[in-house]
Short mmCIF file of C-alpha atoms in Angstrom, two decimals:
data_model
loop_
_atom_site.label_atom_id
_atom_site.label_comp_id
_atom_site.label_asym_id
_atom_site.label_seq_id
_atom_site.Cartn_x
_atom_site.Cartn_y
_atom_site.Cartn_z
CA MET S 1 79.94 103.84 100.55
CA ASP S 2 82.22 106.78 101.15
CA GLN S 3 84.04 104.97 103.89
CA GLN S 4 84.52 102.02 101.53
CA THR S 5 85.85 104.06 98.90
CA ASP S 6 88.24 105.79 101.43
CA TYR S 7 89.40 102.46 102.64
CA VAL S 8 90.05 101.11 98.97
CA LYS S 9 91.91 104.33 98.06
CA TRP S 10 94.02 104.14 101.38
CA PHE S 11 94.82 100.51 100.72
CA ARG S 12 95.89 101.13 97.15
CA ASN S 13 98.07 104.08 98.17
CA SER S 14 99.75 101.93 100.80
CA ALA S 15 100.96 99.28 98.19
CA PRO S 16 104.18 101.23 97.30
CA TYR S 17 105.12 101.23 101.05
CA ILE S 18 104.24 97.52 101.46
CA ASN S 19 106.56 96.66 98.72
CA ALA S 20 109.40 99.02 100.00
CA HIS S 21 109.21 97.63 103.51
CA ARG S 22 109.08 93.85 102.56
CA GLY S 23 112.19 92.17 103.63
CA LYS S 24 113.61 95.15 105.48
CA THR S 25 114.82 95.20 109.11
CA PHE S 26 113.13 97.34 111.70
CA VAL S 27 114.08 97.76 115.30
CA LEU S 28 111.21 98.86 117.66
CA MET S 29 111.97 100.37 120.90
CA ILE S 30 109.06 99.99 123.26
CA PRO S 31 109.30 101.60 126.64
CA GLY S 32 107.82 100.13 129.74
CA GLU S 33 105.17 102.79 129.90
CA ALA S 34 103.87 101.71 126.55
CA VAL S 35 103.54 98.18 127.69
CA ALA S 36 101.40 99.43 130.57
CA ASP S 37 99.24 101.68 128.25
CA PRO S 38 95.73 100.46 127.18
CA ASN S 39 96.71 100.82 123.62
CA PHE S 40 99.51 98.25 123.69
CA ALA S 41 97.23 95.44 122.55
CA ASN S 42 96.59 97.47 119.35
CA ILE S 43 100.48 97.91 118.91
CA VAL S 44 100.94 94.09 119.15
CA HIS S 45 98.20 93.56 116.60
CA ASP S 46 100.11 96.08 114.14
CA ILE S 47 103.46 94.26 114.88
CA ALA S 48 101.74 91.05 113.84
CA LEU S 49 100.52 92.73 110.68
CA LEU S 50 103.95 93.94 109.80
CA ASN S 51 105.27 90.45 110.35
CA SER S 52 102.69 89.12 107.92
CA LEU S 53 103.90 91.66 105.34
CA GLY S 54 107.50 90.27 105.47
CA VAL S 55 109.07 92.95 107.58
CA GLN S 56 111.92 91.58 109.79
CA MET S 57 111.53 93.04 113.42
CA VAL S 58 113.57 93.28 116.59
CA LEU S 59 111.62 94.46 119.48
CA THR S 60 113.42 95.99 122.32
CA HIS S 61 111.43 96.92 125.56
CA GLY S 62 112.29 99.09 128.61
CA ALA S 63 110.86 98.44 132.11
CA ARG S 64 111.24 101.85 134.11
CA PRO S 65 107.86 101.97 135.82
CA GLN S 66 107.67 98.31 136.43
CA ILE S 67 111.04 98.34 138.19
CA GLU S 68 110.07 101.27 140.06
CA GLU S 69 107.04 99.71 141.29
CA LEU S 70 108.79 96.52 142.52
CA VAL S 71 111.53 98.61 144.21
CA THR S 72 108.95 100.65 146.14
CA ASN S 73 106.93 97.57 146.95
CA SER S 74 110.19 96.01 148.34
CA GLY S 75 110.70 98.84 150.76
CA MET S 76 113.63 100.16 148.95
CA GLU S 77 114.47 103.73 147.63
CA SER S 78 115.56 104.18 144.23
CA ARG S 79 118.91 105.95 143.72
CA PHE S 80 119.86 107.84 140.62
CA HIS S 81 122.77 109.87 139.28
CA ASN S 82 122.52 111.98 136.16
CA GLY S 83 119.27 110.23 135.39
CA MET S 84 120.70 106.72 135.60
CA ARG S 85 119.55 104.19 138.16
CA ILE S 86 122.20 102.92 140.55
CA THR S 87 121.63 99.21 140.61
CA ASP S 88 122.62 97.38 143.84
CA LEU S 89 122.12 93.69 144.32
CA PRO S 90 118.74 93.85 145.73
CA GLU S 91 117.50 96.32 143.12
CA LEU S 92 119.01 94.00 140.38
CA LYS S 93 116.40 91.23 141.46
CA CYS S 94 113.66 93.79 140.87
CA VAL S 95 115.13 94.72 137.38
CA THR S 96 115.27 91.02 136.42
CA SER S 97 111.85 90.25 137.80
CA ALA S 98 110.38 93.16 135.96
CA ALA S 99 112.11 92.48 132.69
CA GLY S 100 111.15 88.75 132.77
CA ASN S 101 107.63 89.68 133.54
CA LEU S 102 107.42 92.01 130.78
CA ARG S 103 109.07 89.58 128.29
CA ALA S 104 106.53 86.97 129.20
CA GLU S 105 103.54 89.42 128.75
CA ILE S 106 104.87 90.59 125.35
CA GLU S 107 105.42 87.00 124.12
CA SER S 108 101.90 85.84 125.31
CA LEU S 109 100.35 88.87 123.42
CA LEU S 110 102.36 87.89 120.23
CA SER S 111 101.19 84.24 120.63
CA MET S 112 97.47 84.95 120.57
CA GLY S 113 95.56 83.33 117.86
CA ILE S 114 92.02 83.28 118.79
CA ALA S 115 89.30 83.43 116.14
CA ASN S 116 87.74 86.82 115.12
CA SER S 117 90.81 88.71 116.46
CA PRO S 118 93.49 90.58 114.50
CA MET S 119 95.96 87.83 115.67
CA HIS S 120 93.91 84.96 114.16
CA GLY S 121 96.26 82.80 112.07
CA ALA S 122 99.32 84.74 112.79
CA ALA S 123 101.43 82.07 114.12
CA ILE S 124 104.34 84.23 115.28
CA ARG S 125 107.46 82.77 116.70
CA ILE S 126 109.27 84.97 119.25
CA CYS S 127 112.93 84.47 119.99
CA SER S 128 114.79 85.74 123.10
CA GLY S 129 118.08 85.01 124.51
CA ASN S 130 121.50 86.19 125.44
CA PHE S 131 122.10 88.28 122.37
CA VAL S 132 123.34 91.29 124.46
CA THR S 133 126.77 91.34 125.89
CA ALA S 134 127.15 94.10 128.55
CA LYS S 135 129.73 95.87 130.57
CA PRO S 136 129.51 97.89 133.81
CA ILE S 137 129.22 101.75 133.70
CA GLY S 138 131.63 101.57 136.54
CA VAL S 139 132.37 104.69 138.71
CA LEU S 140 131.40 108.21 137.41
CA ASP S 141 131.66 111.37 139.44
CA GLY S 142 132.71 109.14 142.45
CA VAL S 143 129.51 107.26 142.15
CA ASP S 144 129.63 103.53 141.77
CA PHE S 145 126.80 102.27 139.51
CA ARG S 146 127.20 98.63 140.45
CA TYR S 147 124.94 96.50 138.17
CA THR S 148 123.89 99.22 135.81
CA GLY S 149 125.65 98.75 132.58
CA LEU S 150 126.04 99.71 128.88
CA VAL S 151 125.79 97.52 125.79
CA ARG S 152 129.23 96.22 124.78
CA LYS S 153 128.22 93.91 121.80
CA ILE S 154 125.17 92.64 120.04
CA ASP S 155 125.16 89.16 118.55
CA ALA S 156 124.01 90.42 115.29
CA GLY S 157 124.68 86.95 113.42
CA ALA S 158 122.61 85.07 115.68
CA ILE S 159 119.69 87.71 115.40
CA ARG S 160 120.03 87.68 111.73
CA ASP S 161 119.58 83.89 111.68
CA ASP S 162 116.38 84.05 113.57
CA LEU S 163 115.14 86.99 111.45
CA GLN S 164 115.85 84.99 108.31
CA GLN S 165 113.43 82.34 109.74
CA ARG S 166 110.69 85.13 109.89
CA ASN S 167 110.87 85.01 113.57
CA ILE S 168 110.54 88.12 115.76
CA VAL S 169 113.57 88.81 118.09
CA LEU S 170 112.74 90.30 121.51
CA LEU S 171 115.51 91.92 123.46
CA SER S 172 115.07 92.79 127.05
CA PRO S 173 116.89 95.69 128.97
CA LEU S 174 119.26 93.16 130.23
CA GLY S 175 123.02 92.36 129.37
CA TYR S 176 125.33 89.52 130.34
CA SER S 177 129.11 89.64 130.80
CA PRO S 178 131.63 86.97 129.87
CA THR S 179 131.99 86.51 133.67
CA GLY S 180 128.46 85.62 134.10
CA GLU S 181 126.99 88.87 135.64
CA ILE S 182 123.74 90.40 134.80
CA PHE S 183 123.53 94.15 134.06
CA ASN S 184 120.64 96.55 134.03
CA LEU S 185 120.52 98.38 130.72
CA THR S 186 118.19 100.94 129.21
CA GLY S 187 115.88 99.81 126.35
CA GLU S 188 117.24 102.83 124.37
CA ASP S 189 120.74 101.76 124.61
CA VAL S 190 119.83 98.18 123.49
CA ALA S 191 117.77 99.53 120.59
CA VAL S 192 120.26 101.77 119.22
CA HIS S 193 123.05 99.24 119.49
CA ALA S 194 120.93 96.50 117.98
CA ALA S 195 119.91 98.73 114.94
CA GLN S 196 123.59 99.85 114.30
CA ALA S 197 124.74 96.15 114.59
CA LEU S 198 122.15 94.97 112.24
CA GLN S 199 122.49 97.90 109.87
CA ALA S 200 118.62 98.30 110.35
CA ASP S 201 116.71 100.15 107.72
CA LYS S 202 114.73 101.86 110.47
CA LEU S 203 114.80 102.49 114.25
CA ILE S 204 111.26 103.21 115.49
CA ILE S 205 110.89 104.68 119.07
CA PHE S 206 107.66 104.71 120.74
CA THR S 207 107.14 107.74 122.99
CA GLY S 208 104.36 109.37 125.09
CA ASP S 209 104.19 112.34 122.65
CA GLU S 210 103.18 112.32 118.99
CA GLY S 211 106.84 112.51 118.17
CA LEU S 212 109.50 115.12 118.28
CA MET S 213 108.04 118.51 119.28
CA ASP S 214 109.26 121.98 118.68
CA ALA S 215 109.71 124.87 121.38
CA GLU S 216 105.89 125.77 120.65
CA GLY S 217 104.86 122.30 121.30
CA GLN S 218 104.02 121.56 117.66
CA LEU S 219 104.77 118.18 115.98
CA ILE S 220 108.03 118.14 113.82
CA ARG S 221 107.11 115.88 110.76
CA GLN S 222 110.65 115.52 109.50
CA CYS S 223 114.18 116.79 110.31
CA GLU S 224 117.77 115.78 110.05
CA TYR S 225 119.71 114.42 113.06
CA ARG S 226 121.70 117.68 113.23
CA ASP S 227 118.46 119.53 114.05
CA VAL S 228 117.75 117.38 117.08
CA ASN S 229 121.11 118.21 118.60
CA ALA S 230 120.05 121.87 118.99
CA LEU S 231 116.66 120.82 120.31
CA VAL S 232 118.33 118.53 123.05
CA ALA S 233 120.72 121.38 123.92
CA ALA S 234 117.71 123.65 124.70
CA ASN S 235 115.58 120.91 126.49
CA ASN S 236 116.06 120.23 130.27
CA ASN S 237 113.27 117.77 130.63
CA LEU S 238 115.27 114.54 131.26
CA ALA S 239 112.16 112.31 131.12
CA TYR S 240 111.52 113.70 127.65
CA ASN S 241 115.26 113.39 126.82
CA ASN S 242 115.32 109.61 127.34
CA SER S 243 113.78 109.13 123.85
CA VAL S 244 115.34 112.20 122.30
CA GLN S 245 118.81 111.21 123.31
CA ALA S 246 118.27 107.90 121.84
CA VAL S 247 117.64 109.72 118.54
CA VAL S 248 120.85 111.71 118.79
CA ASN S 249 122.73 108.47 119.63
CA SER S 250 121.11 106.98 116.57
CA GLY S 251 122.42 109.76 114.41
CA SER S 252 125.99 109.05 115.72
CA ALA S 253 125.60 105.46 115.13
CA GLY S 254 124.86 105.98 111.42
CA ILE S 255 121.37 104.62 111.47
CA LYS S 256 119.73 106.03 108.33
CA ARG S 257 116.33 106.60 109.46
CA CYS S 258 114.62 107.07 112.97
CA HIS S 259 111.05 107.43 113.72
CA MET S 260 109.37 108.72 116.77
CA ILE S 261 105.68 107.88 117.28
CA SER S 262 103.15 107.73 120.08
CA TYR S 263 102.43 104.59 121.87
CA GLN S 264 99.10 106.18 122.89
CA GLN S 265 97.79 106.90 119.48
CA ASP S 266 95.89 103.72 118.01
CA GLY S 267 97.24 102.78 114.50
CA ALA S 268 100.27 105.40 114.64
CA LEU S 269 102.78 102.73 113.56
CA LEU S 270 100.78 101.69 110.46
CA GLN S 271 100.08 105.35 109.81
CA GLU S 272 103.84 106.33 110.04
CA LEU S 273 104.88 103.35 107.83
CA PHE S 274 102.12 103.43 105.14
CA THR S 275 101.17 106.92 104.45
CA ARG S 276 102.74 109.84 103.07
CA ASP S 277 102.41 112.22 106.01
CA GLY S 278 102.89 109.61 108.66
CA ALA S 279 101.80 110.02 112.34
CA GLY S 280 105.15 111.15 114.00
CA THR S 281 108.54 112.36 113.29
CA LEU S 282 111.12 111.07 110.62
CA ILE S 283 114.66 111.90 111.45
CA THR S 284 117.26 111.20 108.65
CA GLN S 285 121.03 111.57 108.15
CA GLU S 286 122.13 114.79 106.92
CA HIS S 287 122.68 114.94 103.16
CA TYR S 288 126.31 115.78 102.20
CA GLU S 289 124.41 117.24 99.04
CA GLN S 290 122.61 120.27 100.19
CA LEU S 291 119.32 121.23 99.03
CA HIS S 292 118.44 124.96 99.04
CA THR S 293 116.58 127.70 97.19
CA ALA S 294 118.78 128.88 94.37
CA ASP S 295 120.26 132.27 94.02
CA ILE S 296 121.84 134.37 91.41
CA ASP S 297 125.14 132.32 91.67
CA ASP S 298 123.33 129.19 90.76
CA VAL S 299 122.29 130.51 87.36
CA GLY S 300 125.30 129.28 85.51
CA GLY S 301 124.94 125.67 87.05
CA ILE S 302 121.31 125.51 86.27
CA LEU S 303 121.95 126.47 82.63
CA GLY S 304 124.65 123.71 82.44
CA ILE S 305 122.05 121.10 83.46
CA ILE S 306 119.16 122.30 81.49
CA GLU S 307 120.72 123.30 78.05
CA PRO S 308 121.49 119.68 76.91
CA LEU S 309 117.84 118.83 77.69
CA GLU S 310 116.48 122.00 76.01
CA GLU S 311 118.46 120.97 72.72
CA LYS S 312 116.71 117.60 72.86
CA GLY S 313 113.36 119.19 73.21
CA ILE S 314 112.79 117.58 76.69
CA LEU S 315 112.58 121.05 78.50
CA LEU S 316 111.50 124.51 77.15
CA LYS S 317 114.35 126.88 76.31
CA ARG S 318 115.00 129.48 79.04
CA SER S 319 117.29 132.36 78.40
CA ARG S 320 119.76 133.35 81.02
CA GLU S 321 117.75 136.65 81.50
CA VAL S 322 114.38 134.83 82.17
CA LEU S 323 116.25 132.40 84.49
CA GLU S 324 117.71 135.25 86.45
CA THR S 325 114.32 136.87 87.03
CA GLU S 326 112.77 133.39 88.02
CA ILE S 327 115.75 132.10 90.10
CA ASN S 328 113.86 132.34 93.43
CA GLN S 329 111.26 129.63 92.07
CA PHE S 330 114.02 127.14 91.81
CA LYS S 331 115.42 124.58 94.20
CA VAL S 332 118.81 123.14 93.65
CA ILE S 333 120.86 120.30 94.99
CA GLU S 334 124.45 121.31 95.26
CA ARG S 335 127.46 119.08 95.80
CA ASP S 336 130.94 120.41 96.64
CA GLY S 337 129.87 123.85 95.18
CA MET S 338 128.56 122.36 92.03
CA VAL S 339 124.67 122.48 91.18
CA ILE S 340 123.71 118.70 90.18
CA ALA S 341 119.89 119.02 90.04
CA CYS S 342 117.27 121.52 89.81
CA ALA S 343 113.67 122.02 89.80
CA ALA S 344 110.98 124.97 89.91
CA LEU S 345 107.67 125.75 91.52
CA TYR S 346 105.49 128.47 90.00
CA PRO S 347 102.44 129.09 92.08
CA TYR S 348 98.93 130.06 90.95
CA PRO S 349 97.26 131.04 94.12
CA GLU S 350 93.91 131.94 92.67
CA GLN S 351 93.22 128.57 91.58
CA SER S 352 95.12 127.01 94.73
CA THR S 353 97.47 125.12 92.36
CA GLY S 354 101.13 125.32 91.27
CA GLU S 355 103.26 124.29 88.27
CA ILE S 356 106.38 122.12 88.81
CA ALA S 357 108.81 122.69 86.04
CA CYS S 358 112.39 122.20 84.84
CA VAL S 359 113.03 119.08 86.89
CA ALA S 360 116.50 118.13 85.74
CA THR S 361 119.63 116.22 86.97
CA HIS S 362 123.14 116.59 85.84
CA ALA S 363 124.04 113.67 83.50
CA ASP S 364 126.90 112.25 85.82
CA TYR S 365 124.44 112.16 88.73
CA ARG S 366 121.27 110.48 87.56
CA GLY S 367 119.77 107.29 89.09
CA ALA S 368 120.12 108.41 92.78
CA ASP S 369 116.52 109.73 93.68
CA ARG S 370 117.80 113.36 93.50
CA ALA S 371 114.89 114.33 91.42
CA GLU S 372 112.50 112.52 93.73
CA ARG S 373 114.02 114.55 96.59
CA LEU S 374 113.48 117.95 94.79
CA LEU S 375 109.99 116.90 93.91
CA GLN S 376 109.19 116.03 97.39
CA GLN S 377 110.47 119.36 98.60
CA LEU S 378 108.59 121.45 96.11
CA GLU S 379 105.43 119.64 97.00
CA LYS S 380 106.16 120.47 100.70
CA ASP S 381 106.61 124.07 99.71
CA ALA S 382 103.22 124.03 97.80
CA ARG S 383 101.44 122.78 100.92
CA LYS S 384 103.05 125.45 102.98
CA MET S 385 101.80 128.04 100.41
CA GLY S 386 98.26 126.52 100.91
CA LEU S 387 98.02 125.12 97.48
CA LYS S 388 95.65 122.07 97.13
CA GLN S 389 97.45 120.58 94.01
CA VAL S 390 100.30 120.68 91.55
CA PHE S 391 100.64 120.04 87.95
CA VAL S 392 103.47 119.40 85.38
CA LEU S 393 103.60 119.68 81.68
CA THR S 394 105.86 116.96 80.03
CA THR S 395 106.71 115.34 76.63
CA GLN S 396 109.05 112.65 77.54
CA THR S 397 108.84 111.84 81.41
CA ALA S 398 105.13 110.94 81.77
CA HIS S 399 105.96 107.53 83.30
CA TRP S 400 108.26 108.98 85.91
CA PHE S 401 105.76 111.60 86.92
CA GLN S 402 103.04 108.76 87.13
CA GLU S 403 105.42 106.72 89.51
CA GLN S 404 105.44 109.78 91.75
CA GLY S 405 101.65 109.75 92.05
CA TYR S 406 100.57 112.26 89.20
CA VAL S 407 97.66 111.52 87.16
CA GLN S 408 96.96 112.59 83.56
CA CYS S 409 94.34 115.16 83.11
CA SER S 410 93.17 117.48 80.31
CA ILE S 411 94.43 121.02 79.11
CA ASP S 412 91.09 122.51 80.57
CA SER S 413 92.30 121.57 84.10
CA LEU S 414 95.25 124.11 83.74
CA PRO S 415 94.91 127.60 85.17
CA PRO S 416 93.75 130.14 82.71
CA ALA S 417 96.96 132.06 82.64
CA LYS S 418 98.73 128.79 81.95
CA LYS S 419 96.29 127.40 79.45
CA LYS S 420 96.72 130.76 77.37
CA LEU S 421 100.59 129.99 77.11
CA TYR S 422 99.89 126.25 76.14
CA ASN S 423 101.92 125.25 73.02
CA LEU S 424 99.72 123.06 70.82
CA GLN S 425 102.62 122.30 68.62
CA ARG S 426 104.68 121.03 71.55
CA ASN S 427 101.65 118.93 72.65
CA SER S 428 102.82 118.47 76.33
CA LYS S 429 100.79 116.00 78.35
CA VAL S 430 99.36 117.40 81.63
CA PHE S 431 99.72 115.59 84.88
CA GLN S 432 98.17 116.56 88.32
CA LYS S 433 98.58 115.50 91.90
CA THR S 434 96.38 116.43 94.89
CA LEU S 435 98.43 117.55 97.98
#
């Protein structure tokens, strides 16, 4: 019964993500190592599920280990410069063979529909073609890379036509030139350019790790592109940098959201997309509006936001003196030196809970999810403090907090110290969220 209850709860909690992802365009980068991994069949099942939920997908795949195996079996020796393969004509035959075999394998797995399997009734159509125009790398450091190339152009219009027909588009690491030549590309280069050309909502990169790891080997759950640059500069592991460099390139290409997840972990794709904490690393663009802990210089800006709301009775009145003593409890969003949103967290560690208060946005900047961003940051801070839940008291914003996952509860659920200060005349409603 407990497992059934957990499943129902998870399924209900995933509904907002299902609605949010429907009709969106995702580019998935699947390295050759992932296709060879035993978990790849499960990844295919999850891709089929996303397709059934209305997600538009472009799959790009690599072929490094498969190419290397064919080159070795042919009695040739691979040559690299700066981590890039030098592709002569005999090796190009290995590249096209490996890419063709992988494309056929992926297409066959996505075409399965046997009864009593996750693919039953999926009826997925896969589209491949000459969507990628390439150019040669040419000569670098005196080295001629021959048939190793770079993406020159992605036929975004043709890909969109297929996506609108609910087809999955599959791009191999091959590109074609107007002169009829074939070039060996990296799957990461194809993925980044495809995501940029399509203005994709997400680029999802499968890696051998859980995601982006810090210097201590711990998973980084979320960061901004600018943080990745510093990590790349300190990381000399080229095998690791194939994926990480793709993330850096994604940031430069203006891709809004990039995810790194493990191809070895069953269900990582679904967990990353349909749960709050995810399974890997989410990398986002740097906000030109900065969120930071408030200091004494922000008091005037906060007062300018909350005083009109206090006059309307939406917020409790705070004097400048009180605000100055509590300023470190506040987070603010600042734009061009102006505080445009604020919120505060007051912990009650004895009860493993905390109060979120004074969530407010300047009247000229409402309607752009700034309050949600502040709320998410305070919830993250509360988790770092070891708090198990947070609560709010509100008179006029109950529906908004319910939309953020808060559930109404009784006054008796408040910490004793807060309960003593409860204003019966104000009659605020209490909402709580488990972290």
